[in-house]
PDB file of C-alpha atoms and ligand atoms in Angstrom:
ATOM      1  CA  MET A 291     -38.925  41.043  18.287  1.00 76.00           C
ATOM      2  CA  THR A 292     -39.434  38.444  20.523  1.00 83.00           C
ATOM      3  CA  LEU A 293     -38.971  38.271  24.323  1.00 86.00           C
ATOM      4  CA  LEU A 294     -36.646  35.759  23.825  1.00 84.00           C
ATOM      5  CA  GLN A 295     -34.562  37.961  20.867  1.00 81.00           C
ATOM      6  CA  ILE A 296     -34.350  41.171  23.466  1.00 84.00           C
ATOM      7  CA  LEU A 297     -32.768  38.714  26.310  1.00 84.00           C
ATOM      8  CA  LYS A 298     -30.032  37.420  24.276  1.00 80.00           C
ATOM      9  CA  ASN A 299     -28.910  41.170  22.848  1.00 79.00           C
ATOM     10  CA  ILE A 300     -29.164  42.550  26.247  1.00 82.00           C
ATOM     11  CA  VAL A 301     -26.906  39.230  27.324  1.00 82.00           C
ATOM     12  CA  ARG A 302     -24.846  39.012  24.782  1.00 79.00           C
ATOM     13  CA  LYS A 303     -23.882  43.179  25.033  1.00 79.00           C
ATOM     14  CA  HIS A 304     -22.965  42.736  28.718  1.00 82.00           C
ATOM     15  CA  SER A 305     -20.808  39.041  28.043  1.00 88.00           C
ATOM     16  CA  ILE A 306     -17.980  39.808  25.628  1.00 92.00           C
ATOM     17  CA  HIS A 307     -15.397  37.429  26.128  1.00 94.00           C
ATOM     18  CA  VAL A 308     -11.695  39.606  24.225  1.00 95.00           C
ATOM     19  CA  CYS A 309      -8.532  37.907  22.875  1.00 94.00           C
ATOM     20  CA  TYR A 310      -5.637  40.070  23.156  1.00 91.00           C
ATOM     21  CA  VAL A 311      -2.708  39.355  20.326  1.00 95.00           C
ATOM     22  CA  ASN A 312       0.715  41.123  20.048  1.00 95.00           C
ATOM     23  CA  THR A 313       1.657  40.824  16.809  1.00 95.00           C
ATOM     24  CA  GLY A 314       5.363  43.217  17.741  1.00 92.00           C
ATOM     25  CA  SER A 315       5.023  46.301  19.905  1.00 92.00           C
ATOM     26  CA  CYS A 316       6.404  48.108  21.691  1.00 94.00           C
ATOM     27  CA  ASN A 317       4.178  47.023  24.818  1.00 94.00           C
ATOM     28  CA  GLY A 318       3.164  50.608  25.227  1.00 95.00           C
ATOM     29  CA  CYS A 319      -0.579  49.654  23.958  1.00 96.00           C
ATOM     30  CA  ASP A 320      -0.461  46.084  25.919  1.00 95.00           C
ATOM     31  CA  ILE A 321       0.717  47.815  29.077  1.00 96.00           C
ATOM     32  CA  GLU A 322      -2.866  50.943  27.975  1.00 96.00           C
ATOM     33  CA  ILE A 323      -4.567  47.461  27.647  1.00 95.00           C
ATOM     34  CA  LEU A 324      -3.191  45.887  30.884  1.00 94.00           C
ATOM     35  CA  ALA A 325      -4.444  48.958  32.706  1.00 96.00           C
ATOM     36  CA  CYS A 326      -7.791  48.505  31.327  1.00 96.00           C
ATOM     37  CA  LEU A 327      -8.071  45.396  34.302  1.00 94.00           C
ATOM     38  CA  SER A 328      -7.261  47.401  36.637  1.00 95.00           C
ATOM     39  CA  PRO A 329      -9.409  48.936  39.458  1.00 95.00           C
ATOM     40  CA  ARG A 330      -9.515  52.327  37.988  1.00 96.00           C
ATOM     41  CA  TYR A 331     -11.245  51.407  34.574  1.00 96.00           C
ATOM     42  CA  ASP A 332     -11.875  47.959  35.751  1.00 95.00           C
ATOM     43  CA  ILE A 333     -13.040  46.513  32.741  1.00 94.00           C
ATOM     44  CA  GLU A 334     -14.969  43.449  33.920  1.00 93.00           C
ATOM     45  CA  GLN A 335     -17.880  46.079  35.245  1.00 94.00           C
ATOM     46  CA  TYR A 336     -19.216  45.960  31.643  1.00 93.00           C
ATOM     47  CA  GLY A 337     -19.166  42.370  31.030  1.00 92.00           C
ATOM     48  CA  ILE A 338     -15.712  42.384  29.516  1.00 94.00           C
ATOM     49  CA  TYR A 339     -13.378  39.777  29.932  1.00 93.00           C
ATOM     50  CA  VAL A 340      -9.881  39.371  28.677  1.00 91.00           C
ATOM     51  CA  HIS A 341      -8.572  36.652  27.674  1.00 85.00           C
ATOM     52  CA  ASN A 342      -5.776  34.349  25.635  1.00 86.00           C
ATOM     53  CA  ASN A 343      -8.212  32.377  23.970  1.00 91.00           C
ATOM     54  CA  PRO A 344      -9.818  32.211  20.552  1.00 93.00           C
ATOM     55  CA  ARG A 345     -11.762  29.369  20.237  1.00 94.00           C
ATOM     56  CA  GLU A 346     -13.893  31.293  23.743  1.00 92.00           C
ATOM     57  CA  ALA A 347     -13.148  34.486  22.038  1.00 94.00           C
ATOM     58  CA  ASP A 348     -16.638  37.031  20.346  1.00 93.00           C
ATOM     59  CA  ILE A 349     -13.261  40.169  19.663  1.00 94.00           C
ATOM     60  CA  ILE A 350      -9.615  40.142  18.635  1.00 95.00           C
ATOM     61  CA  LEU A 351      -7.483  42.797  20.377  1.00 96.00           C
ATOM     62  CA  VAL A 352      -4.413  43.378  17.778  1.00 96.00           C
ATOM     63  CA  THR A 353      -1.436  45.572  18.404  1.00 96.00           C
ATOM     64  CA  GLY A 354       1.209  45.617  17.291  1.00 94.00           C
ATOM     65  CA  THR A 355       2.702  46.226  13.854  1.00 94.00           C
ATOM     66  CA  MET A 356       2.158  42.712  12.522  1.00 94.00           C
ATOM     67  CA  SER A 357       5.760  41.615  12.324  1.00 94.00           C
ATOM     68  CA  ALA A 358       7.341  39.255   9.578  1.00 93.00           C
ATOM     69  CA  GLN A 359       6.561  35.664  12.067  1.00 93.00           C
ATOM     70  CA  TRP A 360       2.963  37.095  12.813  1.00 95.00           C
ATOM     71  CA  ILE A 361       2.149  36.991   9.308  1.00 94.00           C
ATOM     72  CA  ASP A 362       0.906  33.195   9.142  1.00 94.00           C
ATOM     73  CA  LYS A 363      -0.470  33.196  12.930  1.00 95.00           C
ATOM     74  CA  LEU A 364      -2.575  36.403  13.272  1.00 96.00           C
ATOM     75  CA  PRO A 365      -5.428  34.503  10.032  1.00 96.00           C
ATOM     76  CA  ASP A 366      -4.742  30.793  12.266  1.00 96.00           C
ATOM     77  CA  ILE A 367      -5.948  32.471  15.242  1.00 95.00           C
ATOM     78  CA  TRP A 368      -9.069  34.270  13.220  1.00 96.00           C
ATOM     79  CA  ASP A 369     -10.462  31.324  11.931  1.00 95.00           C
ATOM     80  CA  LYS A 370     -10.324  29.868  15.044  1.00 95.00           C
ATOM     81  CA  VAL A 371     -12.797  32.498  16.473  1.00 94.00           C
ATOM     82  CA  PRO A 372     -16.800  31.332  15.896  1.00 91.00           C
ATOM     83  CA  GLU A 373     -18.723  33.866  15.006  1.00 89.00           C
ATOM     84  CA  PRO A 374     -19.895  36.250  15.696  1.00 89.00           C
ATOM     85  CA  LYS A 375     -16.672  37.799  15.389  1.00 91.00           C
ATOM     86  CA  ALA A 376     -14.701  41.184  14.937  1.00 93.00           C
ATOM     87  CA  VAL A 377     -11.571  42.571  15.376  1.00 96.00           C
ATOM     88  CA  ILE A 378     -10.455  45.958  17.195  1.00 96.00           C
ATOM     89  CA  VAL A 379      -6.613  46.883  16.257  1.00 97.00           C
ATOM     90  CA  ILE A 380      -4.837  49.456  18.665  1.00 96.00           C
ATOM     91  CA  GLY A 381      -2.627  51.848  18.327  1.00 95.00           C
ATOM     92  CA  ASN A 382      -0.777  53.310  15.711  1.00 95.00           C
ATOM     93  CA  CYS A 383       1.318  50.194  15.325  1.00 95.00           C
ATOM     94  CA  PRO A 384      -1.322  48.130  13.643  1.00 95.00           C
ATOM     95  CA  ILE A 385      -2.118  51.051  11.281  1.00 94.00           C
ATOM     96  CA  SER A 386       0.908  52.040   9.981  1.00 93.00           C
ATOM     97  CA  GLY A 387       4.008  50.756  11.910  1.00 89.00           C
ATOM     98  CA  CYS A 388       4.543  53.571  13.572  1.00 87.00           C
ATOM     99  CA  ALA A 389       7.707  54.409  14.983  1.00 85.00           C
ATOM    100  CA  PHE A 390       9.222  50.769  13.295  1.00 87.00           C
ATOM    101  CA  ASP A 391       7.668  52.119   9.532  1.00 85.00           C
ATOM    102  CA  ARG A 392      11.622  51.636   8.462  1.00 85.00           C
ATOM    103  CA  PRO A 393      13.902  50.561   5.308  1.00 87.00           C
ATOM    104  CA  GLY A 394      14.578  46.769   6.071  1.00 84.00           C
ATOM    105  CA  ALA A 395      12.275  46.471   8.962  1.00 87.00           C
ATOM    106  CA  LEU A 396      10.588  42.844   8.976  1.00 91.00           C
ATOM    107  CA  ILE A 397       6.777  44.430   9.695  1.00 90.00           C
ATOM    108  CA  ASP A 398       4.034  44.000   7.190  1.00 89.00           C
ATOM    109  CA  PRO A 399       1.224  46.831   9.163  1.00 90.00           C
ATOM    110  CA  PRO A 400      -1.489  46.873   8.130  1.00 94.00           C
ATOM    111  CA  VAL A 401      -3.314  44.377  10.127  1.00 94.00           C
ATOM    112  CA  SER A 402      -6.165  44.745   7.776  1.00 94.00           C
ATOM    113  CA  LYS A 403      -4.530  43.692   5.164  1.00 94.00           C
ATOM    114  CA  HIS A 404      -4.681  40.445   6.844  1.00 95.00           C
ATOM    115  CA  ILE A 405      -7.699  39.800   8.310  1.00 95.00           C
ATOM    116  CA  PRO A 406     -10.400  42.072   8.175  1.00 94.00           C
ATOM    117  CA  VAL A 407     -11.071  45.060  11.070  1.00 95.00           C
ATOM    118  CA  SER A 408     -13.589  46.113  12.384  1.00 93.00           C
ATOM    119  CA  ALA A 409     -12.794  49.405  14.704  1.00 95.00           C
ATOM    120  CA  VAL A 410      -9.923  50.880  15.408  1.00 96.00           C
ATOM    121  CA  VAL A 411      -8.192  52.325  18.128  1.00 96.00           C
ATOM    122  CA  PRO A 412      -5.038  54.948  17.373  1.00 96.00           C
ATOM    123  CA  GLY A 413      -3.082  56.556  19.186  1.00 95.00           C
ATOM    124  CA  CYS A 414       0.771  56.450  20.501  1.00 95.00           C
ATOM    125  CA  PRO A 415      -0.212  54.587  22.974  1.00 94.00           C
ATOM    126  CA  PRO A 416      -4.397  55.525  23.065  1.00 96.00           C
ATOM    127  CA  ARG A 417      -6.196  55.356  26.350  1.00 96.00           C
ATOM    128  CA  PRO A 418      -8.283  53.343  28.055  1.00 96.00           C
ATOM    129  CA  THR A 419     -10.712  54.959  27.994  1.00 97.00           C
ATOM    130  CA  GLU A 420     -10.718  54.648  23.811  1.00 97.00           C
ATOM    131  CA  ILE A 421     -10.009  51.179  23.888  1.00 96.00           C
ATOM    132  CA  ILE A 422     -13.066  50.491  26.453  1.00 96.00           C
ATOM    133  CA  SER A 423     -15.673  52.240  25.118  1.00 95.00           C
ATOM    134  CA  THR A 424     -14.314  50.610  21.660  1.00 96.00           C
ATOM    135  CA  ILE A 425     -15.059  47.541  22.298  1.00 94.00           C
ATOM    136  CA  LEU A 426     -18.512  48.592  24.159  1.00 93.00           C
ATOM    137  CA  ASN A 427     -19.392  50.279  21.120  1.00 91.00           C
ATOM    138  CA  SER A 428     -18.082  46.770  18.684  1.00 90.00           C
ATOM    139  CA  ALA A 429     -20.823  44.184  21.308  1.00 87.00           C
ATOM    140  CA  ASP A 430     -23.413  46.593  20.046  1.00 83.00           C
ATOM    141  CA  ILE A 431     -22.844  46.035  16.512  1.00 84.00           C
ATOM    142  CA  LEU A 432     -21.555  42.573  16.636  1.00 83.00           C
ATOM    143  CA  PHE A 433     -24.593  40.909  18.685  1.00 79.00           C
ATOM    144  CA  GLU A 434     -27.850  43.051  17.998  1.00 75.00           C
ATOM    145  CA  ASN A 435     -29.837  40.478  16.610  1.00 70.00           C
ATOM    146  CA  TYR A 436     -26.856  38.248  15.163  1.00 72.00           C
ATOM    147  CA  GLU A 437     -29.554  35.356  14.128  1.00 66.00           C
ATOM    148  CA  THR A 438     -31.907  37.957  12.531  1.00 67.00           C
ATOM    149  CA  LYS A 439     -29.020  39.145  10.452  1.00 65.00           C
ATOM    150  CA  THR A 440     -27.760  35.957   9.765  1.00 61.00           C
ATOM    151  CA  GLU A 441     -30.628  33.948   8.892  1.00 59.00           C
ATOM    152  CA  ARG A 442     -30.348  32.057   5.359  1.00 52.00           C
ATOM    153  CA  LYS A 443     -33.023  33.222   2.582  1.00 50.00           C
ATOM    154  CA  PRO A 444     -35.097  30.789   1.758  1.00 49.00           C
TER     155      PRO A 444
HETATM  156  S1  SF4 B 282       0.932  52.876  19.094  1.00 64.34           S
HETATM  157 FE1  SF4 B 282       2.587  53.516  20.306  1.00 64.34          FE
HETATM  158  S2  SF4 B 282       2.555  52.813  22.039  1.00 64.34           S
HETATM  159 FE2  SF4 B 282       1.478  51.495  20.207  1.00 64.34          FE
HETATM  160  S3  SF4 B 282       3.292  49.675  20.609  1.00 64.34           S
HETATM  161 FE3  SF4 B 282       2.948  50.952  18.250  1.00 64.34          FE
HETATM  162  S4  SF4 B 282       4.916  52.107  19.118  1.00 64.34           S
HETATM  163 FE4  SF4 B 282       4.535  51.453  21.378  1.00 64.34          FE
END
């Protein structure tokens, strides 16, 4: 591995842009994501920057049950994210619909049916420390030697 590749690996793993999408939750998981930004958990100390621009994101965090109005919108957002990219679902709602999985509910979980999911953080809601450690672990896998992994073979 060249020095340039080593430097790229280090820098990318410490500069992770996260876009956050709520597809219809009770806001419990969203409050835990917001808690990650608080001084107690201070997510930015790890180089993780949370915003809502998919065109600048590396990782998308998805909360909620995948309600009907998100079925077309979420794949659109996923298409706008540049490579390398990953999706992490937060909480039980995007996995199973959780408390909202009832007859007649206009939801279509799991999120993995609509876009490729790299990691899940189960819980109702999960703790901020679990969210942060999953983002860091995913970034390690996502960015490690990215160019080498995607090099075209002759
Ligand atoms: S997993 Fe639980 S806390 Fe999170 S959005 Fe669903 S019902 Fe709310």
